[in-house]
Structures are given as structure tokens and as C-alpha cells.
PDB file of C-alpha atoms in Angstrom:
ATOM      1  CA  ALA E  83     115.401 147.125 169.082  1.00 78.00           C
ATOM      2  CA  MET E  84     116.778 148.200 165.494  1.00 85.00           C
ATOM      3  CA  GLY E  85     120.071 145.881 166.207  1.00 82.00           C
ATOM      4  CA  ALA E  86     117.714 142.982 167.330  1.00 85.00           C
ATOM      5  CA  THR E  87     115.549 143.202 164.178  1.00 87.00           C
ATOM      6  CA  LEU E  88     118.947 142.635 162.291  1.00 88.00           C
ATOM      7  CA  TRP E  89     119.467 139.839 163.643  1.00 84.00           C
ATOM      8  CA  VAL E  90     116.089 138.446 162.780  1.00 86.00           C
ATOM      9  CA  ILE E  91     116.659 139.399 159.489  1.00 86.00           C
ATOM     10  CA  ALA E  92     119.793 137.770 159.509  1.00 86.00           C
ATOM     11  CA  ALA E  93     119.111 134.573 160.959  1.00 83.00           C
ATOM     12  CA  GLN E  94     116.261 134.298 158.182  1.00 81.00           C
ATOM     13  CA  LEU E  95     118.593 135.239 155.419  1.00 80.00           C
ATOM     14  CA  LEU E  96     122.011 133.630 156.496  1.00 78.00           C
ATOM     15  CA  ASN E  97     120.032 130.584 157.794  1.00 74.00           C
ATOM     16  CA  LEU E  98     121.772 130.965 161.186  1.00 67.00           C
ATOM     17  CA  GLY E  99     120.766 127.835 162.932  1.00 64.00           C
ATOM     18  CA  ALA E 100     122.310 128.772 165.949  1.00 56.00           C
ATOM     19  CA  VAL E 101     119.860 131.868 166.813  1.00 58.00           C
ATOM     20  CA  LYS E 102     116.824 130.465 164.877  1.00 60.00           C
ATOM     21  CA  SER E 103     113.793 130.292 167.188  1.00 54.00           C
ATOM     22  CA  THR E 104     113.133 126.212 167.984  1.00 44.00           C
ATOM     23  CA  SER E 105     109.476 126.824 168.054  1.00 47.00           C
ATOM     24  CA  GLY E 106     107.872 127.397 164.492  1.00 51.00           C
ATOM     25  CA  ASN E 107     106.284 130.330 165.300  1.00 58.00           C
ATOM     26  CA  GLY E 108     108.219 131.638 167.768  1.00 76.00           C
ATOM     27  CA  VAL E 109     109.709 134.627 165.400  1.00 82.00           C
ATOM     28  CA  ILE E 110     106.344 136.160 165.052  1.00 85.00           C
ATOM     29  CA  PRO E 111     106.169 136.967 169.199  1.00 88.00           C
ATOM     30  CA  ILE E 112     109.600 138.230 168.822  1.00 88.00           C
ATOM     31  CA  ILE E 113     108.719 140.449 165.853  1.00 88.00           C
ATOM     32  CA  ALA E 114     105.817 141.508 167.815  1.00 89.00           C
ATOM     33  CA  MET E 115     107.845 142.666 170.878  1.00 89.00           C
ATOM     34  CA  LEU E 116     110.234 144.449 168.941  1.00 90.00           C
ATOM     35  CA  LEU E 117     107.166 145.951 166.998  1.00 89.00           C
ATOM     36  CA  ILE E 118     105.993 147.148 170.217  1.00 90.00           C
ATOM     37  CA  LEU E 119     109.264 148.608 171.369  1.00 88.00           C
ATOM     38  CA  LEU E 120     109.751 150.614 168.237  1.00 87.00           C
ATOM     39  CA  THR E 121     106.428 151.741 167.605  1.00 86.00           C
ATOM     40  CA  TYR E 122     106.617 153.269 171.242  1.00 84.00           C
ATOM     41  CA  GLY E 123     110.101 154.857 170.249  1.00 81.00           C
ATOM     42  CA  LEU E 124     108.519 156.360 167.044  1.00 79.00           C
ATOM     43  CA  ILE E 125     105.939 157.754 168.911  1.00 78.00           C
ATOM     44  CA  LYS E 126     108.398 159.201 171.358  1.00 76.00           C
ATOM     45  CA  LEU E 127     110.506 160.882 168.723  1.00 73.00           C
ATOM     46  CA  ASN E 128     107.939 162.355 166.765  1.00 71.00           C
ATOM     47  CA  LEU E 129     106.130 164.108 170.129  1.00 70.00           C
ATOM     48  CA  HIS E 130     109.120 165.073 171.810  1.00 65.00           C
ATOM     49  CA  LEU E 131     109.678 168.335 169.622  1.00 65.00           C
ATOM     50  CA  GLY E 132     107.785 171.239 169.944  1.00 63.00           C
ATOM     51  CA  LYS E 133     104.039 170.848 170.582  1.00 66.00           C
ATOM     52  CA  PRO E 134     103.267 167.296 170.294  1.00 66.00           C
ATOM     53  CA  GLN E 135      99.460 167.812 168.798  1.00 66.00           C
ATOM     54  CA  PHE E 136     101.673 168.996 165.467  1.00 68.00           C
ATOM     55  CA  PHE E 137     103.674 165.942 165.388  1.00 69.00           C
ATOM     56  CA  TYR E 138     103.249 165.258 161.715  1.00 68.00           C
ATOM     57  CA  ARG E 139     104.900 168.437 160.945  1.00 68.00           C
ATOM     58  CA  GLY E 140     108.236 166.535 161.674  1.00 67.00           C
ATOM     59  CA  TYR E 141     107.937 165.220 158.180  1.00 71.00           C
ATOM     60  CA  TYR E 142     107.391 168.616 156.215  1.00 72.00           C
ATOM     61  CA  ASN E 143     111.143 169.365 155.899  1.00 72.00           C
ATOM     62  CA  LEU E 144     112.645 166.064 154.025  1.00 73.00           C
ATOM     63  CA  ARG E 145     114.828 168.228 151.903  1.00 75.00           C
ATOM     64  CA  TRP E 146     116.848 170.331 154.297  1.00 76.00           C
ATOM     65  CA  SER E 147     116.474 168.675 158.057  1.00 79.00           C
ATOM     66  CA  PRO E 148     118.728 165.683 159.025  1.00 82.00           C
ATOM     67  CA  VAL E 149     115.728 165.581 162.006  1.00 80.00           C
ATOM     68  CA  SER E 150     112.760 165.294 159.306  1.00 82.00           C
ATOM     69  CA  ARG E 151     114.765 162.188 157.133  1.00 85.00           C
ATOM     70  CA  GLU E 152     115.249 160.516 160.861  1.00 85.00           C
ATOM     71  CA  ILE E 153     111.667 160.391 161.863  1.00 84.00           C
ATOM     72  CA  ALA E 154     111.004 159.179 158.092  1.00 85.00           C
ATOM     73  CA  GLY E 155     113.491 156.670 157.913  1.00 87.00           C
ATOM     74  CA  VAL E 156     112.559 154.946 161.627  1.00 87.00           C
ATOM     75  CA  THR E 157     108.995 155.255 160.207  1.00 88.00           C
ATOM     76  CA  LEU E 158     109.936 153.265 157.073  1.00 90.00           C
ATOM     77  CA  PHE E 159     111.690 151.149 159.383  1.00 91.00           C
ATOM     78  CA  VAL E 160     108.836 150.421 161.636  1.00 90.00           C
ATOM     79  CA  ILE E 161     106.448 149.879 158.356  1.00 91.00           C
ATOM     80  CA  GLY E 162     108.877 147.150 157.362  1.00 91.00           C
ATOM     81  CA  LEU E 163     108.888 145.722 160.861  1.00 91.00           C
ATOM     82  CA  MET E 164     105.035 145.185 160.248  1.00 92.00           C
ATOM     83  CA  MET E 165     105.086 143.714 156.970  1.00 92.00           C
ATOM     84  CA  MET E 166     107.725 141.349 158.172  1.00 90.00           C
ATOM     85  CA  LEU E 167     105.361 140.666 161.082  1.00 90.00           C
ATOM     86  CA  PHE E 168     102.373 140.010 158.483  1.00 91.00           C
ATOM     87  CA  VAL E 169     104.443 138.064 156.398  1.00 88.00           C
ATOM     88  CA  GLU E 170     104.943 135.639 159.396  1.00 86.00           C
ATOM     89  CA  ILE E 171     101.778 135.531 160.337  1.00 87.00           C
ATOM     90  CA  THR E 172      99.635 135.068 156.876  1.00 87.00           C
ATOM     91  CA  GLY E 173     102.551 132.683 155.371  1.00 83.00           C
ATOM     92  CA  LEU E 174     102.996 134.996 152.303  1.00 87.00           C
ATOM     93  CA  LYS E 175     106.802 134.332 151.930  1.00 84.00           C
ATOM     94  CA  ILE E 176     106.626 135.994 148.239  1.00 88.00           C
ATOM     95  CA  PHE E 177     106.529 139.517 149.992  1.00 89.00           C
ATOM     96  CA  GLU E 178     109.235 138.275 152.529  1.00 87.00           C
ATOM     97  CA  TYR E 179     112.261 139.890 150.806  1.00 91.00           C
ATOM     98  CA  VAL E 180     110.338 142.900 150.388  1.00 92.00           C
ATOM     99  CA  ALA E 181     109.708 143.064 153.961  1.00 90.00           C
ATOM    100  CA  TYR E 182     113.382 143.091 154.616  1.00 91.00           C
ATOM    101  CA  GLY E 183     114.173 145.590 152.017  1.00 92.00           C
ATOM    102  CA  VAL E 184     111.874 148.236 153.584  1.00 92.00           C
ATOM    103  CA  THR E 185     113.367 147.432 156.985  1.00 91.00           C
ATOM    104  CA  VAL E 186     117.119 147.594 156.098  1.00 92.00           C
ATOM    105  CA  ILE E 187     116.744 150.719 154.083  1.00 94.00           C
ATOM    106  CA  GLY E 188     114.663 152.341 156.904  1.00 91.00           C
ATOM    107  CA  PHE E 189     117.663 151.164 159.000  1.00 90.00           C
ATOM    108  CA  ALA E 190     120.135 152.975 157.159  1.00 92.00           C
ATOM    109  CA  LEU E 191     118.354 155.920 156.826  1.00 90.00           C
ATOM    110  CA  GLY E 192     117.001 156.671 160.444  1.00 87.00           C
ATOM    111  CA  SER E 193     120.351 155.736 161.488  1.00 89.00           C
ATOM    112  CA  TYR E 194     122.311 157.746 159.542  1.00 91.00           C
ATOM    113  CA  TYR E 195     120.239 160.744 159.970  1.00 89.00           C
ATOM    114  CA  MET E 196     120.095 159.848 163.382  1.00 88.00           C
ATOM    115  CA  TYR E 197     123.763 160.359 163.624  1.00 90.00           C
ATOM    116  CA  LYS E 198     123.837 162.988 160.965  1.00 90.00           C
ATOM    117  CA  LEU E 199     121.788 165.581 163.160  1.00 86.00           C
ATOM    118  CA  TYR E 200     124.193 165.541 166.055  1.00 88.00           C
ATOM    119  CA  ARG E 201     127.156 166.589 163.958  1.00 87.00           C
ATOM    120  CA  ILE E 202     126.593 170.112 164.595  1.00 85.00           C
ATOM    121  CA  PRO E 203     130.105 172.667 164.415  1.00 84.00           C
ATOM    122  CA  ALA E 204     128.084 174.387 167.157  1.00 81.00           C
ATOM    123  CA  ARG E 205     128.054 171.474 169.448  1.00 84.00           C
ATOM    124  CA  PRO E 206     131.743 170.325 169.426  1.00 85.00           C
ATOM    125  CA  PHE E 207     131.378 167.934 172.074  1.00 87.00           C
ATOM    126  CA  TRP E 208     128.931 166.158 169.635  1.00 87.00           C
ATOM    127  CA  ASP E 209     130.493 166.867 166.231  1.00 87.00           C
ATOM    128  CA  HIS E 210     133.027 163.933 166.179  1.00 88.00           C
ATOM    129  CA  TRP E 211     132.540 160.498 164.680  1.00 92.00           C
ATOM    130  CA  GLN E 212     132.438 158.856 168.406  1.00 92.00           C
ATOM    131  CA  THR E 213     128.877 159.784 168.012  1.00 91.00           C
ATOM    132  CA  GLY E 214     128.107 157.096 164.974  1.00 92.00           C
ATOM    133  CA  SER E 215     130.452 154.685 166.627  1.00 93.00           C
ATOM    134  CA  ALA E 216     128.565 155.043 170.259  1.00 92.00           C
ATOM    135  CA  PHE E 217     124.934 155.041 168.444  1.00 92.00           C
ATOM    136  CA  TYR E 218     126.081 152.040 166.171  1.00 93.00           C
ATOM    137  CA  GLY E 219     128.298 150.389 169.008  1.00 93.00           C
ATOM    138  CA  THR E 220     124.846 150.171 171.138  1.00 92.00           C
ATOM    139  CA  ALA E 221     123.120 148.819 168.341  1.00 92.00           C
ATOM    140  CA  LEU E 222     125.109 145.810 167.734  1.00 93.00           C
ATOM    141  CA  SER E 223     125.915 145.356 171.621  1.00 93.00           C
ATOM    142  CA  LEU E 224     122.588 146.173 173.188  1.00 92.00           C
ATOM    143  CA  GLY E 225     120.615 145.300 170.172  1.00 91.00           C
ATOM    144  CA  SER E 226     122.219 141.613 169.943  1.00 91.00           C
ATOM    145  CA  LEU E 227     121.598 141.104 173.850  1.00 93.00           C
ATOM    146  CA  LEU E 228     118.023 141.908 173.473  1.00 92.00           C
ATOM    147  CA  PHE E 229     117.606 139.658 170.700  1.00 91.00           C
ATOM    148  CA  GLY E 230     118.987 137.076 172.811  1.00 89.00           C
ATOM    149  CA  LEU E 231     116.871 137.635 175.603  1.00 90.00           C
ATOM    150  CA  LEU E 232     113.749 137.387 173.561  1.00 89.00           C
ATOM    151  CA  LEU E 233     115.197 134.136 171.981  1.00 86.00           C
ATOM    152  CA  MET E 234     115.554 132.793 175.179  1.00 86.00           C
ATOM    153  CA  PRO E 235     111.878 131.230 176.200  1.00 84.00           C
ATOM    154  CA  PHE E 236     111.847 129.598 172.403  1.00 82.00           C
ATOM    155  CA  GLY E 237     115.416 127.855 172.842  1.00 79.00           C
ATOM    156  CA  LEU E 238     118.707 129.784 172.767  1.00 81.00           C
ATOM    157  CA  SER E 239     121.510 127.647 172.212  1.00 83.00           C
ATOM    158  CA  ASP E 240     125.101 127.835 173.638  1.00 85.00           C
ATOM    159  CA  ALA E 241     126.328 128.455 169.962  1.00 85.00           C
ATOM    160  CA  GLY E 242     123.773 131.128 169.820  1.00 85.00           C
ATOM    161  CA  VAL E 243     125.009 132.394 173.004  1.00 89.00           C
ATOM    162  CA  MET E 244     128.424 132.742 171.656  1.00 90.00           C
ATOM    163  CA  GLN E 245     127.333 134.220 168.058  1.00 89.00           C
ATOM    164  CA  ILE E 246     125.379 136.872 169.868  1.00 90.00           C
ATOM    165  CA  ALA E 247     128.349 137.506 172.946  1.00 93.00           C
ATOM    166  CA  SER E 248     130.692 137.928 169.900  1.00 92.00           C
ATOM    167  CA  ILE E 249     128.904 140.611 167.847  1.00 92.00           C
ATOM    168  CA  ALA E 250     128.045 142.156 171.280  1.00 93.00           C
ATOM    169  CA  LEU E 251     131.594 142.651 172.126  1.00 95.00           C
ATOM    170  CA  LEU E 252     132.071 143.889 168.678  1.00 95.00           C
ATOM    171  CA  GLY E 253     129.697 146.517 169.265  1.00 94.00           C
ATOM    172  CA  LEU E 254     131.325 147.616 172.842  1.00 95.00           C
ATOM    173  CA  ALA E 255     134.668 147.725 171.351  1.00 95.00           C
ATOM    174  CA  LEU E 256     133.725 149.996 168.814  1.00 94.00           C
ATOM    175  CA  GLU E 257     131.847 152.231 171.423  1.00 94.00           C
ATOM    176  CA  SER E 258     135.227 152.412 173.654  1.00 94.00           C
ATOM    177  CA  ILE E 259     137.348 152.989 170.976  1.00 95.00           C
ATOM    178  CA  GLY E 260     135.634 155.960 170.024  1.00 93.00           C
ATOM    179  CA  HIS E 261     135.223 156.949 173.483  1.00 93.00           C
ATOM    180  CA  ILE E 262     138.821 156.998 173.912  1.00 93.00           C
ATOM    181  CA  VAL E 263     139.272 158.900 170.955  1.00 92.00           C
ATOM    182  CA  HIS E 264     136.969 161.447 171.874  1.00 90.00           C
ATOM    183  CA  ARG E 265     138.772 162.252 175.151  1.00 90.00           C
ATOM    184  CA  GLN E 266     141.873 163.328 173.228  1.00 89.00           C
ATOM    185  CA  ASP E 267     140.140 165.388 170.976  1.00 88.00           C
ATOM    186  CA  VAL E 268     137.987 167.072 173.211  1.00 85.00           C
ATOM    187  CA  LYS E 269     140.372 168.451 175.017  1.00 82.00           C
ATOM    188  CA  LYS E 270     142.071 170.466 172.442  1.00 78.00           C
ATOM    189  CA  PHE E 271     139.686 173.819 171.837  1.00 73.00           C
ATOM    190  CA  GLY E 272     136.900 175.857 173.060  1.00 74.00           C
ATOM    191  CA  GLU E 273     133.443 174.869 174.388  1.00 76.00           C
ATOM    192  CA  SER E 274     134.406 171.241 174.101  1.00 81.00           C
ATOM    193  CA  GLN E 275     137.322 171.345 176.650  1.00 83.00           C
ATOM    194  CA  ALA E 276     134.637 172.969 178.830  1.00 81.00           C
ATOM    195  CA  SER E 277     132.344 170.020 178.383  1.00 84.00           C
ATOM    196  CA  TYR E 278     135.617 167.410 178.987  1.00 85.00           C
ATOM    197  CA  PHE E 279     136.045 169.531 182.373  1.00 85.00           C
ATOM    198  CA  GLU E 280     132.584 168.796 182.971  1.00 85.00           C
ATOM    199  CA  GLN E 281     133.084 165.216 182.169  1.00 87.00           C
ATOM    200  CA  VAL E 282     135.396 164.512 184.897  1.00 88.00           C
ATOM    201  CA  THR E 283     134.402 166.696 187.317  1.00 87.00           C
ATOM    202  CA  THR E 284     130.534 167.297 187.813  1.00 86.00           C
ATOM    203  CA  PHE E 285     129.882 164.160 185.840  1.00 89.00           C
ATOM    204  CA  GLY E 286     133.006 162.441 187.290  1.00 91.00           C
ATOM    205  CA  LYS E 287     131.784 159.344 188.986  1.00 93.00           C
ATOM    206  CA  THR E 288     129.040 158.931 186.332  1.00 92.00           C
ATOM    207  CA  TYR E 289     131.785 158.828 183.723  1.00 92.00           C
ATOM    208  CA  GLN E 290     133.974 156.673 185.457  1.00 94.00           C
ATOM    209  CA  MET E 291     131.424 154.121 186.106  1.00 95.00           C
ATOM    210  CA  ARG E 292     130.154 154.082 182.730  1.00 94.00           C
ATOM    211  CA  ASN E 293     133.995 153.336 181.620  1.00 94.00           C
ATOM    212  CA  ALA E 294     134.435 150.434 184.351  1.00 95.00           C
ATOM    213  CA  LEU E 295     131.010 149.038 182.942  1.00 94.00           C
ATOM    214  CA  LEU E 296     132.072 148.915 179.545  1.00 94.00           C
ATOM    215  CA  GLY E 297     135.210 146.873 180.598  1.00 94.00           C
ATOM    216  CA  VAL E 298     133.318 144.619 182.421  1.00 95.00           C
ATOM    217  CA  ASN E 299     131.018 144.306 179.837  1.00 94.00           C
ATOM    218  CA  MET E 300     133.545 143.416 177.294  1.00 95.00           C
ATOM    219  CA  ALA E 301     134.876 140.871 179.766  1.00 95.00           C
ATOM    220  CA  ILE E 302     131.845 139.090 180.148  1.00 94.00           C
ATOM    221  CA  MET E 303     130.918 138.762 176.588  1.00 95.00           C
ATOM    222  CA  VAL E 304     134.557 137.120 176.489  1.00 95.00           C
ATOM    223  CA  TRP E 305     133.593 134.764 178.900  1.00 95.00           C
ATOM    224  CA  LEU E 306     130.220 134.018 177.289  1.00 93.00           C
ATOM    225  CA  MET E 307     131.955 133.010 174.039  1.00 93.00           C
ATOM    226  CA  MET E 308     134.264 130.712 176.115  1.00 92.00           C
ATOM    227  CA  GLU E 309     131.667 128.976 178.764  1.00 92.00           C
ATOM    228  CA  PRO E 310     127.984 130.002 177.927  1.00 91.00           C
ATOM    229  CA  SER E 311     125.714 130.419 180.469  1.00 90.00           C
ATOM    230  CA  ALA E 312     122.106 131.795 180.252  1.00 89.00           C
ATOM    231  CA  LEU E 313     122.120 133.394 183.692  1.00 91.00           C
ATOM    232  CA  LEU E 314     125.253 135.102 182.884  1.00 93.00           C
ATOM    233  CA  PHE E 315     123.882 136.220 179.378  1.00 92.00           C
ATOM    234  CA  ALA E 316     120.611 137.543 181.190  1.00 92.00           C
ATOM    235  CA  VAL E 317     122.956 139.589 183.722  1.00 94.00           C
ATOM    236  CA  SER E 318     125.480 141.205 180.937  1.00 93.00           C
ATOM    237  CA  PHE E 319     121.866 142.625 179.310  1.00 93.00           C
ATOM    238  CA  VAL E 320     121.079 144.588 182.336  1.00 94.00           C
ATOM    239  CA  SER E 321     124.767 145.691 182.900  1.00 94.00           C
ATOM    240  CA  VAL E 322     125.168 147.026 178.811  1.00 94.00           C
ATOM    241  CA  LEU E 323     121.649 148.411 179.656  1.00 94.00           C
ATOM    242  CA  VAL E 324     122.828 150.426 182.495  1.00 94.00           C
ATOM    243  CA  SER E 325     126.266 151.489 180.573  1.00 94.00           C
ATOM    244  CA  ALA E 326     124.039 152.553 177.573  1.00 93.00           C
ATOM    245  CA  TYR E 327     121.731 154.520 179.855  1.00 93.00           C
ATOM    246  CA  LEU E 328     124.791 156.213 181.756  1.00 93.00           C
ATOM    247  CA  GLY E 329     126.276 156.749 177.858  1.00 92.00           C
ATOM    248  CA  ARG E 330     123.089 158.809 177.182  1.00 90.00           C
ATOM    249  CA  ILE E 331     122.949 160.808 180.491  1.00 90.00           C
ATOM    250  CA  LEU E 332     126.239 162.159 179.580  1.00 90.00           C
ATOM    251  CA  PHE E 333     125.582 162.925 175.957  1.00 89.00           C
ATOM    252  CA  TYR E 334     123.026 165.206 176.482  1.00 85.00           C
ATOM    253  CA  ALA E 335     124.078 166.609 179.681  1.00 84.00           C
ATOM    254  CA  LEU E 336     127.688 167.766 178.478  1.00 83.00           C
ATOM    255  CA  VAL E 337     127.258 169.706 175.211  1.00 81.00           C
ATOM    256  CA  ILE E 338     128.203 173.092 175.372  1.00 76.00           C
ATOM    257  CA  PRO E 339     126.911 175.258 172.769  1.00 71.00           C
ATOM    258  CA  THR E 340     129.706 177.683 170.883  1.00 65.00           C
ATOM    259  CA  THR E 341     126.125 179.824 170.461  1.00 61.00           C
ATOM    260  CA  MET E 342     126.319 181.152 173.839  1.00 55.00           C
ATOM    261  CA  PRO E 343     129.328 182.973 174.211  1.00 46.00           C
ATOM    262  CA  GLY E 344     131.156 182.339 177.143  1.00 47.00           C
ATOM    263  CA  GLY E 345     128.076 180.718 178.290  1.00 48.00           C
ATOM    264  CA  PHE E 346     129.967 177.792 180.545  1.00 48.00           C
ATOM    265  CA  PHE E 347     131.394 180.556 182.232  1.00 45.00           C
ATOM    266  CA  TRP E 348     128.283 183.148 182.664  1.00 45.00           C
ATOM    267  CA  LYS E 349     125.499 180.678 183.355  1.00 52.00           C
ATOM    268  CA  ASN E 350     124.453 180.014 186.952  1.00 53.00           C
ATOM    269  CA  ASP E 351     123.281 176.486 187.557  1.00 61.00           C
ATOM    270  CA  LYS E 352     121.765 177.422 190.934  1.00 57.00           C
ATOM    271  CA  PHE E 353     119.868 179.869 189.796  1.00 58.00           C
ATOM    272  CA  LYS E 354     118.763 178.222 186.934  1.00 66.00           C
ATOM    273  CA  GLU E 355     117.615 175.023 189.423  1.00 67.00           C
ATOM    274  CA  HIS E 356     115.874 177.893 191.614  1.00 65.00           C
ATOM    275  CA  ALA E 357     114.197 179.432 188.653  1.00 65.00           C
ATOM    276  CA  ILE E 358     112.628 176.017 187.791  1.00 70.00           C
ATOM    277  CA  GLU E 359     111.719 175.294 191.354  1.00 71.00           C
ATOM    278  CA  THR E 360     109.894 178.261 191.877  1.00 71.00           C
ATOM    279  CA  GLY E 361     108.294 178.747 188.444  1.00 70.00           C
ATOM    280  CA  LEU E 362     110.409 181.993 187.414  1.00 65.00           C
ATOM    281  CA  SER E 363     111.611 180.095 184.458  1.00 65.00           C
ATOM    282  CA  ASP E 364     107.908 180.386 183.060  1.00 68.00           C
ATOM    283  CA  MET E 365     108.714 184.054 182.638  1.00 65.00           C
ATOM    284  CA  PRO E 366     110.512 184.843 179.216  1.00 61.00           C
ATOM    285  CA  GLN E 367     112.427 187.456 180.105  1.00 56.00           C
ATOM    286  CA  MET E 368     114.524 184.886 182.730  1.00 54.00           C
ATOM    287  CA  GLY E 369     115.890 183.190 179.247  1.00 58.00           C
ATOM    288  CA  ILE E 370     115.837 180.004 181.008  1.00 59.00           C
ATOM    289  CA  MET E 371     114.058 177.013 179.494  1.00 60.00           C
ATOM    290  CA  ALA E 372     112.621 174.350 182.052  1.00 57.00           C
ATOM    291  CA  ASP E 373     114.112 170.702 181.303  1.00 58.00           C
ATOM    292  CA  ARG E 374     110.662 169.394 180.817  1.00 58.00           C
ATOM    293  CA  HIS E 375     108.484 168.408 177.253  1.00 56.00           C
ATOM    294  CA  HIS E 376     105.122 169.736 176.368  1.00 57.00           C
ATOM    295  CA  LYS E 377     102.422 167.467 177.394  1.00 62.00           C
ATOM    296  CA  PHE E 378     100.284 166.070 174.854  1.00 60.00           C
ATOM    297  CA  ASP E 379      97.145 167.997 174.096  1.00 63.00           C
ATOM    298  CA  VAL E 380      94.175 166.078 173.204  1.00 68.00           C
ATOM    299  CA  LYS E 381      91.818 168.882 173.208  1.00 73.00           C
ATOM    300  CA  ALA E 382      94.238 170.994 171.119  1.00 70.00           C
ATOM    301  CA  LEU E 383      94.714 168.171 168.647  1.00 68.00           C
ATOM    302  CA  VAL E 384      90.983 167.373 168.188  1.00 74.00           C
ATOM    303  CA  ASN E 385      90.665 171.359 167.372  1.00 76.00           C
ATOM    304  CA  VAL E 386      93.512 171.517 164.982  1.00 71.00           C
ATOM    305  CA  ILE E 387      91.939 168.419 163.013  1.00 72.00           C
ATOM    306  CA  LYS E 388      88.478 170.254 163.226  1.00 73.00           C
ATOM    307  CA  GLN E 389      90.369 173.280 161.793  1.00 74.00           C
ATOM    308  CA  THR E 390      92.289 172.132 159.257  1.00 75.00           C
ATOM    309  CA  THR E 391      90.556 171.957 155.493  1.00 77.00           C
ATOM    310  CA  PHE E 392      90.872 169.505 153.026  1.00 75.00           C
ATOM    311  CA  LYS E 393      92.697 171.634 151.003  1.00 76.00           C
ATOM    312  CA  GLU E 394      95.148 172.232 153.832  1.00 73.00           C
ATOM    313  CA  VAL E 395      95.512 168.810 154.121  1.00 72.00           C
ATOM    314  CA  PHE E 396      96.632 168.320 150.614  1.00 75.00           C
ATOM    315  CA  MET E 397      98.887 170.797 150.778  1.00 75.00           C
ATOM    316  CA  GLN E 398     100.507 169.285 153.794  1.00 69.00           C
ATOM    317  CA  ILE E 399     100.894 165.880 152.207  1.00 69.00           C
ATOM    318  CA  LYS E 400     102.558 167.685 149.289  1.00 70.00           C
ATOM    319  CA  SER E 401     104.698 169.704 151.472  1.00 68.00           C
ATOM    320  CA  ILE E 402     105.757 165.998 152.976  1.00 66.00           C
ATOM    321  CA  VAL E 403     106.082 164.519 149.767  1.00 66.00           C
ATOM    322  CA  ARG E 404     108.326 167.431 147.844  1.00 65.00           C
ATOM    323  CA  GLY E 405     110.271 167.653 151.012  1.00 59.00           C
ATOM    324  CA  GLY E 406     109.341 170.919 152.189  1.00 57.00           C
TER     325      GLY E 406
END
């Protein structure tokens, strides 16, 4: 959705007639839909760490934490998108460039720290520039196709399909190059070798399907650039979405930390599955964490609000502003 939003801004600033809505108010529902998607993403981003009722603590450590900076950047991006929607609804074009500026700055900060937080030396499978090429490549490919899909009801010309397909192809190529280099680099040492072994064995079929889809999707983009087709464009969106989804599965499933010495050879996945299924994982002494997030506890949030004094609220706001 971030990539699609950049298309909205580029279409207005660069006067890209081929991808501008043919309807005078077409941009409003497009921005509104993107805002819904990104707001949902922001909520999930805030609530997936620790106990959801303490989501606001994610902003506390701006001075040191890439996670806090990512959350702040994405929040700024959503605020900018809200401003864009406000400008389009009210017609107050005087604030248009301000809205665009806030959105672009939010994208730059949010996306950079989204990448930066995974560059952890103790996670060698992630600690590679390919993480960035995958993130930004997806923003270019899937984001472009999402924008085109939202634009279809308001009129997507053949020239627009060609423009969008060319940028999507660039994103897919960037992601593919990253994967090729990453594959060679992770074979060299330690836990990254173990991750690669898991990638081509346990997750071999998923890995092969993701790679095949990348090739197929690039071929589709080339075809769309030569022979624009609304139907093929819609199919390509689904195909790229599946490819991105498989890529994220591999990204999170294959990482093996160096902070667990010998962990790849020591841990017993079958016992872990059994412990989660039977409830043994609820016992701290088992040392097993179930693969699930905490549920949002409304009562706990209400209690936190009731128990927090104005002085504590002020101190928390001060902590956010000062960055920890």
C-alpha cells in the first residue's frame, strides 16, 4: 500500500496522465482504500509486540530502537495519507504539498527502519542487503499493481498498464537479483548455512515455487508492456501477491539465530509441536514459546487507562518526544 500511495503522489506531481483517474473524484476512493489498508497495517504493527494493551510503549525508545522508529515512521505516513484525503475532499490545494511531504518523509523513515531493524548480526539470514531489496522490490512491484487495480474502476488506459508494468518489472528484477546474491552469500558460514539447508530441504517446494513465480511474473510484466490487457493485469496482481506471501513465509521461517549455540542441531521440532498441541509450552521450564500472539485484552486496556495518572501520562508523552 505504501508503494501504491507513492504512485498517487507521482501521478499528481509529474502529471502522469496515463495513470490519472479519468473521474474527477476518482482519487478520493483510491486514497480512502489505501488509508484503510495502511491503518489496518499500522494497528497490526502496534499490537503484535508484547501485550497489545500496552501498544503505546512501542513509541518510547525512538532514540535507540529501530522498531520504535519504524512505528513512528509508518504513523507519520498514515498521517500524511489522512492529510492527502483531507485535501482532496475539501479542495484546499494550499496544503497539498505539505501532505505529500509528510507522506514521503513517513515512507522514507518507516521503510528504512523497517529494513534496518532486521539487520541483526545475530540473525545472519536477515543481515544482508537482500532484506532491503526484497522490501523495496515488493513496494515497487506489488504496490504498483495494487495502484493499477484500484484505478481500474475509474479507467486504466493501455498506456497506464504499460507504465505500471515497467515499474513492477523493475521491482521484481530488484528482488530477484537480491535473492540470487543472497543464496550465494548464505552458503558461506555458520547459521546462515543451516538456514540455506532448511530452505532447500524442509521448505524446498515453497522456495522453488517462489522463485518460479518471480520468473513468471517478470515475463508477464514484459508481456503487459508489449500487449496491455486488463484481465492479465488483474491476474498478475494475484500472482505477485502469492509470490510476496511465499517470500515472507520463507523470510520468517528460515532465520536461525546465533544466540542459540548449536540450536539448529539441538532443537527438536517434533517435540516443540507436541508441546504446543498439548499445552506443555505454557510451562516456562519447557523453554518453548507457542507460535501465537497475545490476544487484545480490552479490560486490561481499560484498567491501564483508569490506573494511569495525569502525571504518568505526561511522563509517557515526554518519553516519546525525547525518544526514550
